[in-house]
Each structure stands twice: as structure tokens, then as C-alpha cells.
Short mmCIF file of C-alpha atoms in Angstrom, two decimals:
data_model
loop_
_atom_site.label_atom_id
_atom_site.label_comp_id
_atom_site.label_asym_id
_atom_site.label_seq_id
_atom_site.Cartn_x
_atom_site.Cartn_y
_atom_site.Cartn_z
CA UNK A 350 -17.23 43.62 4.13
CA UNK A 351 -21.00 42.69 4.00
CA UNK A 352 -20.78 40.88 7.38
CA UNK A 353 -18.97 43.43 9.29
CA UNK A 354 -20.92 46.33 8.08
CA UNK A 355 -24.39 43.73 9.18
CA UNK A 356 -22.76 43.16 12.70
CA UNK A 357 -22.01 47.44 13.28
CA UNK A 358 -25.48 48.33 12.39
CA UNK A 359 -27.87 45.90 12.86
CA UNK A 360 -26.40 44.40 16.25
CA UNK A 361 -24.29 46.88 17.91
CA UNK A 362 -25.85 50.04 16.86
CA UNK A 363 -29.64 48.73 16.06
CA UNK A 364 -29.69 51.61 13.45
CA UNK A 365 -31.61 48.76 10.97
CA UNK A 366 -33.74 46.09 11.27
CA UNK A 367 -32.48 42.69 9.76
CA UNK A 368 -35.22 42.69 7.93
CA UNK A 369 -34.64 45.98 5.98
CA UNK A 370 -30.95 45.06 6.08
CA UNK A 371 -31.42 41.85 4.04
CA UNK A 372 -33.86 43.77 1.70
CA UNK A 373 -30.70 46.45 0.93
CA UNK A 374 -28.63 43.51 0.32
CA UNK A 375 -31.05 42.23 -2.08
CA UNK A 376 -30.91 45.75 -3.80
CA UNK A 377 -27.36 46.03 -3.59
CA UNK A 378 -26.41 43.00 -5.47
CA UNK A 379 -29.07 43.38 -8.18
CA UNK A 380 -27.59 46.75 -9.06
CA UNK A 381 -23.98 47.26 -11.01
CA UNK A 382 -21.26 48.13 -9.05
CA UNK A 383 -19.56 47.40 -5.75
CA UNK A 384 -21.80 45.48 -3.21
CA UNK A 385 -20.90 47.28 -0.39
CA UNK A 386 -20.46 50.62 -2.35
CA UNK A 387 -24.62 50.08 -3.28
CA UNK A 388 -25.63 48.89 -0.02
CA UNK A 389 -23.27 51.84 1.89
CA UNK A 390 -25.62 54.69 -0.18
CA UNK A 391 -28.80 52.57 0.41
CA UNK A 392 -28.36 52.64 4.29
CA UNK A 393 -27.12 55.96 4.82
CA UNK A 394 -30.06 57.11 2.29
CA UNK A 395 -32.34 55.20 4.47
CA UNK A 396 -30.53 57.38 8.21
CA UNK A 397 -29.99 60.42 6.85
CA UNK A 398 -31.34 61.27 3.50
CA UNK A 399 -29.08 61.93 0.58
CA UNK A 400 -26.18 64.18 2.74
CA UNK A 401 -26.68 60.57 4.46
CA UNK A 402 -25.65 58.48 1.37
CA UNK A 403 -23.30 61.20 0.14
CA UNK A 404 -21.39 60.87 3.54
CA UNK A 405 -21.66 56.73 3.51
CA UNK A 406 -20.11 56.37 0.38
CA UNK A 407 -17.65 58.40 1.34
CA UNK A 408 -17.15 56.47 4.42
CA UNK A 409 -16.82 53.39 3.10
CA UNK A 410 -14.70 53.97 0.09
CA UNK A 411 -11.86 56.66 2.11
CA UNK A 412 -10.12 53.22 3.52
CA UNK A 413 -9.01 51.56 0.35
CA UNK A 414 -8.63 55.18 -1.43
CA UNK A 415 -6.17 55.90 1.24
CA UNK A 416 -4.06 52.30 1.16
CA UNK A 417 -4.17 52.16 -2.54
CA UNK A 418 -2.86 55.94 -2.49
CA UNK A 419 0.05 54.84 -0.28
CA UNK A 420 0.56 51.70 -2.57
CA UNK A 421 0.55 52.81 -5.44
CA UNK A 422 3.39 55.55 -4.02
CA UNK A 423 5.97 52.92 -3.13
CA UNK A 424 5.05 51.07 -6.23
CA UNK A 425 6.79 53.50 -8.17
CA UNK A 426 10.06 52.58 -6.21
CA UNK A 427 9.78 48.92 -6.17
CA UNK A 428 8.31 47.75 -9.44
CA UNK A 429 11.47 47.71 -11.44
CA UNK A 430 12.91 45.14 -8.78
CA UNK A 431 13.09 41.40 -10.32
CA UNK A 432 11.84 40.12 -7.04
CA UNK A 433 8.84 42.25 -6.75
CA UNK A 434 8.23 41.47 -10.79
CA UNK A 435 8.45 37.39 -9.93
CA UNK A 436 5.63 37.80 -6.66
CA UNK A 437 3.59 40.48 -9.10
CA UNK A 438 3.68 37.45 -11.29
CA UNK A 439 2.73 34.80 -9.31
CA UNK A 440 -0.08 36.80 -8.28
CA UNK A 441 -1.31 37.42 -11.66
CA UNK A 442 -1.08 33.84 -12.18
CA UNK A 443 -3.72 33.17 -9.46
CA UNK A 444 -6.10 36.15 -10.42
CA UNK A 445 -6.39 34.16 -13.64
CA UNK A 446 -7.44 31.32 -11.81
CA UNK A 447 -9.64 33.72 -9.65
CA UNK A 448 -11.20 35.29 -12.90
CA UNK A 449 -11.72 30.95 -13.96
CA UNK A 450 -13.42 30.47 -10.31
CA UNK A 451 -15.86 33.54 -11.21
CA UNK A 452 -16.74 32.62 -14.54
CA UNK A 453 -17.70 28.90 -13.36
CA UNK A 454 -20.16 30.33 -10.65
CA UNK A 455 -21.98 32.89 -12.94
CA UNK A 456 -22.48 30.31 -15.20
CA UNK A 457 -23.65 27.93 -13.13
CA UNK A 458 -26.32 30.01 -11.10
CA UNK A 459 -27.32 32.77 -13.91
CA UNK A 460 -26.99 30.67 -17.62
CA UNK A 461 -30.19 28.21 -17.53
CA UNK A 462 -31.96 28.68 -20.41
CA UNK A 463 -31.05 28.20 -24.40
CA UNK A 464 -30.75 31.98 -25.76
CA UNK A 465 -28.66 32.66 -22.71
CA UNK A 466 -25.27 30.52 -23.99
CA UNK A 467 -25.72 31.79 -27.57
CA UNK A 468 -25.42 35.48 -25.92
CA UNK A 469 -22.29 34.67 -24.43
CA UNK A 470 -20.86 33.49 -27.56
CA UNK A 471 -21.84 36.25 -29.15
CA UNK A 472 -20.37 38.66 -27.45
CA UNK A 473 -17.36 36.74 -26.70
CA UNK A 474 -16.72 36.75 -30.41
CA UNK A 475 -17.84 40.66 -30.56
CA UNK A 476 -15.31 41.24 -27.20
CA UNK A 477 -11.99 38.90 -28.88
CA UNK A 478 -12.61 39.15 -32.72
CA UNK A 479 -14.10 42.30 -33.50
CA UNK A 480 -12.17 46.06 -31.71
CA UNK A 481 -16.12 47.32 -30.96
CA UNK A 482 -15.71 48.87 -27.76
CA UNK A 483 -17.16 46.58 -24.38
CA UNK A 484 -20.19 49.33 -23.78
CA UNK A 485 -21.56 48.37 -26.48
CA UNK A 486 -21.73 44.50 -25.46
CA UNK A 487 -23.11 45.71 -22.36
CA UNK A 488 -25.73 47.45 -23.98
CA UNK A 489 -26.72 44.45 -26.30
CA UNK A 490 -27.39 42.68 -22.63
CA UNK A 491 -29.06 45.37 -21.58
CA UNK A 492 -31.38 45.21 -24.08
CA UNK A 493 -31.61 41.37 -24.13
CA UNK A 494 -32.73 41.40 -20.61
CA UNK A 495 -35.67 44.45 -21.80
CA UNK A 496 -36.53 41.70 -24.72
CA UNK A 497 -36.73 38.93 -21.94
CA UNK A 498 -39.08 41.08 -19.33
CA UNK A 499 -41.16 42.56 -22.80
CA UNK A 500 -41.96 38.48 -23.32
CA UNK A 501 -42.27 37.50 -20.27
CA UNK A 502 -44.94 39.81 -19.65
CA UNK A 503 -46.55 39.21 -22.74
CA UNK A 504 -46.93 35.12 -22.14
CA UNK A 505 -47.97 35.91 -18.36
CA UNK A 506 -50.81 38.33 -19.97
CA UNK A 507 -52.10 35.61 -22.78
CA UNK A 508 -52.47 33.48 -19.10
CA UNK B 58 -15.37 45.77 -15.74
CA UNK B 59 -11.57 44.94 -16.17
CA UNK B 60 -12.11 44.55 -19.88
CA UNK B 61 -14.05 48.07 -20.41
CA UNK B 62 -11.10 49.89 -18.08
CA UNK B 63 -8.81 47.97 -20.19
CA UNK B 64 -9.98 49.39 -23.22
CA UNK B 65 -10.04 53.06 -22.14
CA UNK B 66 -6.96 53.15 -20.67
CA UNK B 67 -4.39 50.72 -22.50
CA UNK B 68 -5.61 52.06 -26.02
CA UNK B 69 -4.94 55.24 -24.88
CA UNK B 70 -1.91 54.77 -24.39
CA UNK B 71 -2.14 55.25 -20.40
CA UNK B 72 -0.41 52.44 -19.49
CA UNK B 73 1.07 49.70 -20.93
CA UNK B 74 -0.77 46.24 -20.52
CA UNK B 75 1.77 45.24 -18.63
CA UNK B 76 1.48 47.71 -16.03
CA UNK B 77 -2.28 47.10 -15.95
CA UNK B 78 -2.27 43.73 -15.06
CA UNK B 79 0.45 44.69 -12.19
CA UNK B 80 -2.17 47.15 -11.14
CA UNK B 81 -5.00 44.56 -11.20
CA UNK B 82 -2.97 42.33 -9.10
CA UNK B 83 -2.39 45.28 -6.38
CA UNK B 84 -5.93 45.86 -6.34
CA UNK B 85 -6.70 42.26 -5.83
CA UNK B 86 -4.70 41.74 -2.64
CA UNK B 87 -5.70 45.64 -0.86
CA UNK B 88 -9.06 45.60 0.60
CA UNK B 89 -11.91 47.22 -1.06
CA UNK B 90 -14.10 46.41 -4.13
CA UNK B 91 -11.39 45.89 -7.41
CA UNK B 92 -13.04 48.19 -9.70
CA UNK B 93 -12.85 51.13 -7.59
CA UNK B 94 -8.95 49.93 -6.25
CA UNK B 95 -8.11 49.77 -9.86
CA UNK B 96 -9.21 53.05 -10.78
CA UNK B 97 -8.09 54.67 -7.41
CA UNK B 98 -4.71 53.18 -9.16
CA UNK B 99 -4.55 54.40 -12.29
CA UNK B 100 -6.29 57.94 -11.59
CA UNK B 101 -3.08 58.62 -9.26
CA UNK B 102 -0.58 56.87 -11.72
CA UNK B 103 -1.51 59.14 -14.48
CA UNK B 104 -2.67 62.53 -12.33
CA UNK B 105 -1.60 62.18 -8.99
CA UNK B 106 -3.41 62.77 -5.88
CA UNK B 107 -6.06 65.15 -8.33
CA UNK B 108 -6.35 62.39 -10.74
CA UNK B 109 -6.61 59.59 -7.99
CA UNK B 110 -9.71 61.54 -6.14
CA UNK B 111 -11.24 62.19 -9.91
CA UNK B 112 -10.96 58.35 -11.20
CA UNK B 113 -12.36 57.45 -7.75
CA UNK B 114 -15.28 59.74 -8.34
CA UNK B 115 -15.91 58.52 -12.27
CA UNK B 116 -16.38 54.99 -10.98
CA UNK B 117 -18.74 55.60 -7.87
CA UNK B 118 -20.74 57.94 -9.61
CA UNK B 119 -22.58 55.72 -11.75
CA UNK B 120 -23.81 53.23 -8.74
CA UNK B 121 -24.66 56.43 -6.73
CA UNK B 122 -27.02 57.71 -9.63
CA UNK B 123 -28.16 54.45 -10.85
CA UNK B 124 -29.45 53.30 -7.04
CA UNK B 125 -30.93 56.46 -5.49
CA UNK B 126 -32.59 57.79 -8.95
CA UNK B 127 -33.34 54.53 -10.68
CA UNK B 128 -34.19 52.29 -7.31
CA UNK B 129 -36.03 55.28 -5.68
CA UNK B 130 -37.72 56.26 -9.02
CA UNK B 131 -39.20 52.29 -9.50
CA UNK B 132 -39.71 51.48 -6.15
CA UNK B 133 -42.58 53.88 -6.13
CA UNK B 134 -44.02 52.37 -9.05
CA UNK B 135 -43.58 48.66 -7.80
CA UNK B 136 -41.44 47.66 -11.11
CA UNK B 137 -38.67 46.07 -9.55
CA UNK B 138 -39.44 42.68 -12.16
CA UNK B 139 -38.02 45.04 -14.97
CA UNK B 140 -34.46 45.33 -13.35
CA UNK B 141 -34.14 41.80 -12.38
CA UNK B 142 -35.35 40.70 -15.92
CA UNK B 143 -32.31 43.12 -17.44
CA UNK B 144 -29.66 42.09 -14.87
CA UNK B 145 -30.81 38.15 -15.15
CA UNK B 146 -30.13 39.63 -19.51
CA UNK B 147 -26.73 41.10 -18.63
CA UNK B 148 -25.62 37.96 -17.34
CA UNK B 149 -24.21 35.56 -20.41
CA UNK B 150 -22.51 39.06 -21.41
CA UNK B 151 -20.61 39.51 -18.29
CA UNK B 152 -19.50 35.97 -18.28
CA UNK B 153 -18.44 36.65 -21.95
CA UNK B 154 -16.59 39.98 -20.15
CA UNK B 155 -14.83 37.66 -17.63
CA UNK B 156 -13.37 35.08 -20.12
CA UNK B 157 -12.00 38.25 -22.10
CA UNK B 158 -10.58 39.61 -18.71
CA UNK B 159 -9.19 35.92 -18.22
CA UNK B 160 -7.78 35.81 -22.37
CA UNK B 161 -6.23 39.47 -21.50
CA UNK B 162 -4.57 38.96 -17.93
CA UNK B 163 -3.73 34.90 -18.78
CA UNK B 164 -1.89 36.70 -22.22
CA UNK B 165 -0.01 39.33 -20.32
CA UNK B 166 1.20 36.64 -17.54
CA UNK B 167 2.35 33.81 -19.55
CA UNK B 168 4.23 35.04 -22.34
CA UNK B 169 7.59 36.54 -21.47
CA UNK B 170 7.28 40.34 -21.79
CA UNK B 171 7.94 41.57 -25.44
CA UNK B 172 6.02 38.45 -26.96
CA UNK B 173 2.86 38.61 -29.41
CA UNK B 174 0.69 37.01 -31.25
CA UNK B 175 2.72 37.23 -34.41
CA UNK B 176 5.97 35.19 -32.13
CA UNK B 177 3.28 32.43 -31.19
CA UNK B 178 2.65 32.05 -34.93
CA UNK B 179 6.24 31.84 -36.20
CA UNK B 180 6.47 29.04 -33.73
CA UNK B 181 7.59 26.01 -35.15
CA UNK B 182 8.73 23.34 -32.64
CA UNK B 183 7.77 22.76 -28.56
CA UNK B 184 11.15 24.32 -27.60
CA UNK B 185 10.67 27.63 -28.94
CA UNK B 186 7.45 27.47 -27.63
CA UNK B 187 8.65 26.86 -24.09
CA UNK B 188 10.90 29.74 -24.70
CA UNK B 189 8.21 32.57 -24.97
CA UNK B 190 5.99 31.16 -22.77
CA UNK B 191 6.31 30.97 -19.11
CA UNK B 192 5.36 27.22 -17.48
CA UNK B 193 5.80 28.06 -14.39
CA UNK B 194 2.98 31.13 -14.62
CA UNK B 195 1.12 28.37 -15.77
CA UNK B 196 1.40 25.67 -12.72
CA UNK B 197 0.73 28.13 -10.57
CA UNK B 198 -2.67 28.87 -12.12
CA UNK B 199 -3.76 25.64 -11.92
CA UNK B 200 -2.40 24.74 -8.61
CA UNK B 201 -4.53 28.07 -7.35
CA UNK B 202 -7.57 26.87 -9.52
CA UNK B 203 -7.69 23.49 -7.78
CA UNK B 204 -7.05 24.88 -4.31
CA UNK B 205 -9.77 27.25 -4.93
CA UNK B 206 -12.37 24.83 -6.53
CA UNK B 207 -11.71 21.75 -3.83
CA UNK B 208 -11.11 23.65 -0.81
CA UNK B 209 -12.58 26.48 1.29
CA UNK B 210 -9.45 28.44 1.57
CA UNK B 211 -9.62 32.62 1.45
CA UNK B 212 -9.06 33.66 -2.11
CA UNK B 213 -6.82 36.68 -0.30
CA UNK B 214 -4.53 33.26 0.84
CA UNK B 215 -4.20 31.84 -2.41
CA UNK B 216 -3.32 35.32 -3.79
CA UNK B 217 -0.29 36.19 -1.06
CA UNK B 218 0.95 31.99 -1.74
CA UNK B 219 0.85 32.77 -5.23
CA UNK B 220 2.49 35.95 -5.04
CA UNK B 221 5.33 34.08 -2.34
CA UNK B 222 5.58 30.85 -4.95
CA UNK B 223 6.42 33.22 -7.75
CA UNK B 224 9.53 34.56 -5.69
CA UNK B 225 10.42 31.50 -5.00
CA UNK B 226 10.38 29.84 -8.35
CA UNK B 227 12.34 32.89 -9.23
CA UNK B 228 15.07 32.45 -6.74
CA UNK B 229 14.81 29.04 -8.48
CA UNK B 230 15.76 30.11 -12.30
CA UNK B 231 12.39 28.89 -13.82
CA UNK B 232 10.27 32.06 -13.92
#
């Protein structure tokens, strides 16, 4: 998605600079959600104010809305048929392999200190032994990472 | 995010797990982030085309609100450090989030539908084993792993190969 929405504004249309469109990108994958979904409302925000990113993230969600709409219609037909169960299967086989592949990389580019492992533990056994609810896991990161900065600054200030 | 929708909507009594792992799988192979497929998915299972525009809404919202009002609102103050110390914090918990999502959709693929935990611990010999679980599920997980940690194959391939092996072990008899 991210290189065809780089090649329709930055080289056809010259709407952004690659400059500002590598900053967004920087933004967009920093910040929770979808990729393209954060760096859709950052551009159009950028062109044409907020009706701007109101009517980007509309644009670039109304294409999968729309298939999954008509999908998930004719899935209702077809997902009692054994064939359709076996592929559905299959499929979910590989996703589990997919979820593996993902795992692997965010460990090996985001874990690299010794607190960082011990988190993961921790709220793996909070997320498969325990029925707290997955916010709240969330949170605890959220306010590991606030810990992290709130030291950080303090050692770069006794500097 | 799969295991935080799975919570919401599986112990509500939504859907059944079954039918949320289908619904992952769909949302997988149509274009578009997975999150916001997924919900699209599940907002028109369980209210139609009302429900489908609403769930689609619900999951946007919170990148819309976050981005313009928290990016916009620390930008000016030049405090960006702050958010990538938090996300570099959120990190070990969403790997923890993706081994859960792995332990849930691995669970719901492998053992024959009906199974629990309780069967896998009245288990007493390899053959009864073999008969709840599903091998075949199984191969093809690690045939998609290797192909997808040795090669530079399109995840979207591996998906619809997957998706055509499973018929075809089917026509088979083994899954």
C-alpha cells in the first residue's frame, strides 16, 4: 500500500515532497494502528486540513470496507461447504505461521535490552494464565515505556 | 490486536472461536490493514450493513484521534522522544499479544472442532492423540513457516497455497 500511495503523490501528482513523505511514514509507523490508515490522515491533514484527513481516511479505507462487505455476504452461503472449511483451514494453518514470522521480527529488532524479555513473560503469563482483559497488558506497556523515557531522562540530566 | 477483538467478541458470545479464526483468515487474504478487515467482518456479521459501517468506525477512530490530537498537540512542543520511548515500552507486550494470537488461532486450527483442553488431558496414548488433533494443519504450518523464513515469496502466495493445499489434502482423506 505504502509504495503505491508514495508513487501517486509524490511522483505523479507532486502533492508532497519525499522528504515530508518519509517524515509521515516515520509518524505513521510509530503510532498504533494501520500504517497506511495513519499516514492516509497525516497527508490529507497536511492538503487540506482536517475535512482533508476526514476525507483520506475515508478514501483509503472505502476499498476493503466494500470487498469485505461483499465477502463476508457470500460467506454466509459457502461456509458450511466441506471444501470451503478444508481451504479456510489450510489458510489458518499458514496465518499461524504468519503470526510465528511476526513475532520473530519484533523480537529481533525491538527486544535488546534485559527488562524488555521479562515484560514479555509477564504479560504472556497475565494474557494465557490469568482471564484479565488484554487492555490492561497494554496499559502495563504503556506505562513501562513512560518508566523507560522518566529514566532515561533522568541519567541524560545527571550527564 | 487479534487477541483484544478476541476477547470482546468471543466472550460475548458474538461468535464462536471458530468462526473468528475463519474471519481472521478472510481478512488475511482481502486487501487492506487486518484489524480494520476483521472488524469490517464482524460489525456486518452481527449488524449488517449498520453494524459493518459502525465496527469500521470504532476501529479507525482511535488512530484518527490519537495522530491529529496527540501528534499535532507534541509536535508543537518538540516531545516526540516521549512517544518513541512508550512505543519502544509497548513492544515485549505486543510480542507477548502475538504469541497469544498464535496459542489462540494454532488451538482453533489443529484440534478437530468440538475438542478442549479437558480431551487433550484425558489423553492417554499417541493414537488418541492423533485422533483430536489434526497433522496435516500442522505440516502445513511449518511448510509455510520455512517458505516464509528462507525465501522471499509474498506472504498473500503462501496464504492462497495454503488455502489450495488444504483442499487438496482434503480431497485426500487426511484433513
Amino acid at each position: 500500500m505504502i509504495p503505491l500511495i508514495e508513487r501517486e503523490l509524490v511522483d505523479k501528482k507532486k502533492w508532497i515532497s519525499q522528504d515530508e513523505m518519509v517524515d509521515i511514514l516515520s509518524i505513521s509507523q510509530a503510532f498504533p494502528g494501520a500504517v497506511a490508515v495513519n499516514s492516509a490522515i497525516l497527508i490529507g491533514r497536511k492538503l487540506g486540513g482536517y475535512t482533508g484527513a476526514l476525507f483520506a481516511l475515508i478514501g483509503v479505507i472505502l476499498p476493503s470496507f466494500l470487498i469485505i462487505l461483499i465477502v463476508a455476504r457470500l460467506f454466509i452461503y459457502i461456509s458450511n461447504i466441506s471444501i470451503i472449511k478444508a481451504a479456510l483451514k489450510g489458510i489458518s494453518s499458514a496465518i499461524v505461521a504468519l503470526l510465528v514470522v511476526a513475532a520473530v521480527r519484533i523480537a529481533k529488532t525491538g527486544i535488546k535490552d534485559k527488562i524488555s524479555p521479562i515484560i514479555t513473560i509477564v504479560a504472556l503469563f497475565l494474557l494465557l494464565g490469568t482471564r484479565i482483559h488484554p487492555i490492561y497488558v497494554v496499559i502495563m506497556g504503556i506505562l513501562f515505556g513512560l518508566i523507560y523515557h522518566g529514566l532515561r531522562i533522568i541519567t541524560i540530566r545527571k550527564k | 490486536m487479534i487477541p483484544i477483538i478476541e476477547r470482546e467478541i468471543v466472550a460475548r458470545g458474538w461468535l464462536t472461536s471458530q468462526e473468528f479464526v475463519n474471519i481472521i483468515s478472510i481478512s488475511e487474504m482481502t486487501p487492506g490493514p487486518i484489524a480494520i478487515n476483521t472488524s469490517t467482518f464482524i460489525g456486518y456479521r452481527i449488524g449488517g450493513i449498520p453494524g459493518a459501517i459502525l465496527a469500521t468506525i470504532g476501529v479507525v477512530l482511535p488512530s484518527l484521534i490519537l495522530i491529529l490530537g496527540i501528534y499535532f498537540f507534541l509536535s508543537k512542543y518538540k516531545n516526540q522522544q516521549i512517544i518513541k520511548d512508550t512505543i519502544y515500552g509497548i513492544r515485549p507486550v505486543v510480542l507477548a499479544l502475538i504469541i497469544q494470537a498464535v496459542v489462540f488461532v494454532a488451538g482453533n486450527t489443529y484440534f478437530k472442532e468440538g475438542t478442549n483442553i479437558i480431551d487433550l488431558l484425558n489423553v492417554s496414548s499417541g493414537i488418541q492423540f492423533l485422533e483430536i488433533i489434526s497433522p496435516a494443519a500442522i505440516a502445513i504450518t511449518v511448510v509455510s513457516l520455512l517458505v516464509l523464513l528462507l525465501s522471499k515469496i509474498h506472504p498473500i502466495l503462501v496464504i492462497l497455497t495454503a488455502g489450495a493445499a488444504g483442499i487438496v489434502l482434503h480431497l485426500a482423506g487426511v484433513l
